[in-house]
Amino acid sequence: MALSAADLQKRHELEGAPDPFPSLGADSVPTESRASGSGTPANGDINTESHDAFPSLAPSTAPAKAPVTSAWGATAGPRIKMTTVTDSFTFSTVDATAAAGKDGKTGSLGEVMKQVMQKFKVKVEASTNQRTRQTTFHLKSDSKKDLEKAKRTLVALLSPVVSVVINAPASTIATVIGPKGDYMRFPFVVTSFTSPILGSTLKQIRDQTGVKVDIPRRDNLSANGHANGASVPASGATTPVPPVDDDEEPTIPITITGPQPMAHEAQALLNEIIASKTSRTTQRVRDIPAHILPFVKARRAMFEQAAQGGDVNMTLNSEAREIAVSGDREAVVRVIEAIKGTIEAFKTGLTSLKIQLPKRQHRLLAGKAIDEIMTKSKCSVVVSTPEDASEEVTVWGQGTDLPAGLQAVMEKANSQYIHEFPLPGPVSLSKQLLTYMTRVNYPKTLNQAHPGVSVFTPPASLIASAQSLNVEIIGDKPAVDGAVRQVSELMGKLIGATKEVNIDWLLHRIVQGKNAKRIKQFHEVHNVSIFFPPESAEQSSVLLVYDPASPSASPNPVEKAKHLEDVEAELLKMVRDAADVKSKTITVEKKWHEAVVGKGGTTLNAIIGEDKTLSIKFGAEAGGDASEDAILIRGTSGDVDRAVKEILQIVDHAKNDEIVNSFSVDFEIDREFVGRIVGAQGAGVNRIRDQLGVRVDFYDDADEKEKEGGKKKKVVHQKSKVKITGRKENVEEAKKRILAQAERLADETSEVLKIANQYHPGLIGQGGKYVVRLEEKYGVKITFPRESHDGERTRENLKPDEVLVKGGKKGVAQAKSELLDAVEFEKESNNIINFSVPTRAVARILGRGGASINEIKDNTMAQIDVEKDSDENTTIQCRGTKKAVAAAKAAIMEIANQVGEETTVVLQIDNKFHRSIIGAGGQGLRDLVARCGGPADTRMQAGLIRFPRQGEPSDEVRLRGETKLVNKVKAELEKTVATLRDRVVLGVEIPAAQHRALIGRGGQHLNDLQSRTGAQVQFPGSRSYDQVGAPLNADELADVDAANIVKVSGPRAACEKAVEELKVGVVAPTPEAIVATVRVPFKYHHFVVQQGAIFRNVRSFGVHVDQSSLPQKAAVPSRPPPAGAATARIDDADTTPAEVEWQVVPNYQDSEDGESEWTLRARDQAGLEKAQATINEAIENAKAMSHVGFLTMSDRSNFPRIVGAKGSNVARLRLETGADITVSRENSTIVIIGSESAIESAKEAILNMTAPRSRGRPHD
């Protein structure tokens, strides 16, 4: 906002001159009107004819002249087409001393006017009223722009210099500075840190008014963030500071220094900016009771109405139980009052109801569930925290709403299935399993695999003291069951796959930093992942896990343990190589601890250092019986000794009031590194400042000298000065860090390697694994060229065949060497050849489903890409070793050469003939192609003949291939179709019982018949039976059962021949069989059947047996326990050798009740009677088998002797004893079944057979 001359007059109590610049605003300082002289009427207009106001400058003796009307006076008439621009203004008091020259000498009013006229090419006249002490200035110029500049310069030179202070809220500073300004940034070349980097808004105000605006840095302000106590020059004025409440922010003093009118103009401009930002405010309602918060949330619409259309924004922090309202100040106040009133009303109007619910169901009553319960029942629910063991649930609401609220809570608590999965093993193992699940984010994996399932692990605060750990899985039961199965599988794989190693937590960073590559290789070599605890936890336990998700994971527990032990040994070796750790406790009075910590922990950060291998704890944090004055230092020996020395030194300085934050150090670094050290937007230096509490300034003398000399010649800058100010210890640490970074930058180099683009993918590797390995190995950055999505390249200006390697000189050289070696390998194994083949041959080259091309890839180990260029030619690229690409090209060209000039022929063949031509499994089509001299390989036949897809009504058949072959196939197809058109269908009556015999095993008889006759025979039930149509002689077969009608299709002569052969093959029906029944009890079934032997016997009599049912229980009792059972009898020890065990049990004591009815069908009565006699005899024999003996030998070495050649000994014993003897092939037990005397005889015979022979005595 610019001020008019009239505004300037009013600010400085100037009156009497007309206002040539009408006011553009009302921001003026009211002044009291002064009495004017005779030259100034009461209305403030200037009388240009007044001698007092405008005394004559001519000599007193000059002859009187007629009064001349001033061309710029109040009475001047309108000016038309004037080429001269004029302006005037009046000062009450002219401060000519303000216009001091550069040499410091005071200048007169005339000198000031002369200076302005020379500079801006304007004419300036002045007239002073001695009585009123007012001076009126009149300006003329040919340029309005020059006149305006001259007027402002004149006002500035004649006005006193003042300072004005505005206390602006901190949040408005960024707006005051404007875009492209940075309140916190360190500039590259610094002469003063008083002002921030100039933004566009602040620059505009400065250019417009010519004043100096100072905004202090935040770190120069007082501790509470306010600067209202700053001293103000006596000539300045301070804007009143409004009262600050808890929700308003601190203020920052802005000092404006310059000529009084310009200072006030700048002040008005800044006040206008500040007012536009401070019309908004933010207020909070804190500590809302937990049971009232849901009721408040539900009334958001009511609070929005309270704003009465004002712009407000309400945000809720549920964890802090706080509502923040921001927006228009008045609307915010109304909303805050409405929220507070609502809370007070609910404090007295709500009642509660307490119930007990299992802790696991509490999870279903939190978060969105609270809002759903509130919406449904107008009640809220409060549950205890997970750390609290209480199962109490409290329902809050109006008394009349509580029943509905209780019902809603119970419905929500039972809305989902909850499964508590106990982690296996002792609690130590459970904690390891839980750590693994948490670190790999397994709950998220489980949720993705089973949508709708939520997985909750125990809270961290309960894990340390828990006796057992459970994982809660919540969702629909089928989904939860699936998740439980997946977790169970994981637990099975993790058993024996975890191990904890105790490593001092201070060494974790060192071990990981020095051995990052080796630790990564543990998973590749041993399949073991290492999980270090978070550094903030200060835990020494490191978890080793044999990765169960790896495809190469072994289920063998011994192998798992071995890999874990190997990794543990290597890890502990790394620890021993890293450093030794020790602890030391020193006593320092508690009042000095703050000095050791420093502001914001800056001094403590300087002591700990960048590597953070030290732990420093104060007072009770030191643990044990440490006093409040104790300081515990833990870390590597050298760091602990250094820290103790520095702490004692800091305390000594504090005791002697030698804590001087003005300690500074100057040093130089290469100019080229300054930008990298400062970082983007000052991030690097800001980090040092925040951590160490120091001030870092960068100076460039060359820039300063160039500015002073005003020369434009190019200056070569070699060094930049760095000045660090702060506490001595912090300054030294900051210097060390900056020099270390500069040293790393000095060693940095880059090299561009020329590597053909075709080798880049091989050098990068899948997922970048090869290039990442090189970067980690040599500490370099390797950049390959790539195109961005919009076609622009990345910031590295690399050509397609260039690779940039950047880093330390040694690392770059080593990485370059390995990259070039890899390129040579790629050249050998990544040869590329491109060649073209006719597009018509591509289908043959690819094969059905890519079978041909995949076979070539597998045989040659080459990578093959096919890209169609045009309708005539297709480009094929082969990549691999020289041998591989040559073999692949040869194989492809061999196929392509077989494909000559192609032609396409379309035939119209009735759809009903398609199936017959194709044949079963396409055999008919293959035979047709073979008859025409076509290829026998089915892959080469692909595409030669194309029939419509199944279900399509089209009759079109397309032939495509070599002209000669296509013509032959066409002729053969036409011949086949002609034959099919002559086809007839005849029916013949064949009893259904004889169909199987006529078809033969595997359809052999049927295929032979069709080959001999040339006809197709369809039996009822076949897939094509109904498709061949109705037979011509259907009338003759009208009375025949449809199941007995066989259809014969084909040429009439062939059909008639096939019908005759079928009739000849029909066997006359057998006479009706003689039937009888025999009942066999289930308990005797096994012994009667004798593994099917009895059925084979009766079949020799011409008898067939059908059984109505079969027994369900085992035929032979199971062997009793070795110690004997209640029903078992174990013979005395002296009856059997010590190494033999003999057990006898009744045979039918637990047998199945019931019986099976056997139906006997015989051709004659004699055969039937023989079968009945045989079965009855078997039943009687089974009745006699009343006992079962189990003879258990010490081993199976004697079994061959017992069995004999081809079972001869066992057969002999069965005949001699009448017992059934079974020698097991799986164990050392022989089962003997028969009467009690029979099994005893068989046992004795077996034992005699296995008894040791005496020497010299022949064996009988």
PDB file of N, CA, C and O in Angstrom, residues 33 159 385 432 913 989 1098 1123:
ATOM      1  N   SER A  33      -5.299  20.001  14.053  1.00  0.00           N
ATOM      2  CA  SER A  33      -5.160  21.098  13.087  1.00  0.00           C
ATOM      3  C   SER A  33      -4.521  22.290  13.766  1.00  0.00           C
ATOM      4  O   SER A  33      -4.827  22.631  14.897  1.00  0.00           O
ATOM      5  N   SER A 159      13.597  13.775   5.998  1.00  0.00           N
ATOM      6  CA  SER A 159      12.888  13.241   7.163  1.00  0.00           C
ATOM      7  C   SER A 159      13.879  12.650   8.149  1.00  0.00           C
ATOM      8  O   SER A 159      14.918  12.099   7.750  1.00  0.00           O
ATOM      9  N   THR A 385      -7.702 -50.803  29.157  1.00  0.00           N
ATOM     10  CA  THR A 385      -6.571 -50.857  28.222  1.00  0.00           C
ATOM     11  C   THR A 385      -6.044 -52.288  28.125  1.00  0.00           C
ATOM     12  O   THR A 385      -6.256 -53.107  29.032  1.00  0.00           O
ATOM     13  N   GLN A 432      10.632 -65.410  21.026  1.00  0.00           N
ATOM     14  CA  GLN A 432      11.404 -65.428  19.785  1.00  0.00           C
ATOM     15  C   GLN A 432      10.474 -65.523  18.579  1.00  0.00           C
ATOM     16  O   GLN A 432      10.647 -64.820  17.576  1.00  0.00           O
ATOM     17  N   PHE A 913     -20.423 -83.769 -41.044  1.00  0.00           N
ATOM     18  CA  PHE A 913     -19.337 -84.668 -41.421  1.00  0.00           C
ATOM     19  C   PHE A 913     -18.031 -84.354 -40.701  1.00  0.00           C
ATOM     20  O   PHE A 913     -17.074 -85.125 -40.807  1.00  0.00           O
ATOM     21  N   GLU A 989     -29.887-106.087 -34.280  1.00  0.00           N
ATOM     22  CA  GLU A 989     -30.235-106.466 -32.905  1.00  0.00           C
ATOM     23  C   GLU A 989     -29.160-107.373 -32.349  1.00  0.00           C
ATOM     24  O   GLU A 989     -28.893-108.448 -32.865  1.00  0.00           O
ATOM     25  N   VAL A1098     -15.432-123.671  -6.550  1.00  0.00           N
ATOM     26  CA  VAL A1098     -16.813-123.921  -6.995  1.00  0.00           C
ATOM     27  C   VAL A1098     -16.997-123.511  -8.447  1.00  0.00           C
ATOM     28  O   VAL A1098     -17.890-124.016  -9.144  1.00  0.00           O
ATOM     29  N   ALA A1123       2.634-107.630  27.521  1.00  0.00           N
ATOM     30  CA  ALA A1123       2.479-107.997  28.931  1.00  0.00           C
ATOM     31  C   ALA A1123       1.302-108.917  29.148  1.00  0.00           C
ATOM     32  O   ALA A1123       1.096-109.413  30.248  1.00  0.00           O
TER      33      ALA A1123
END
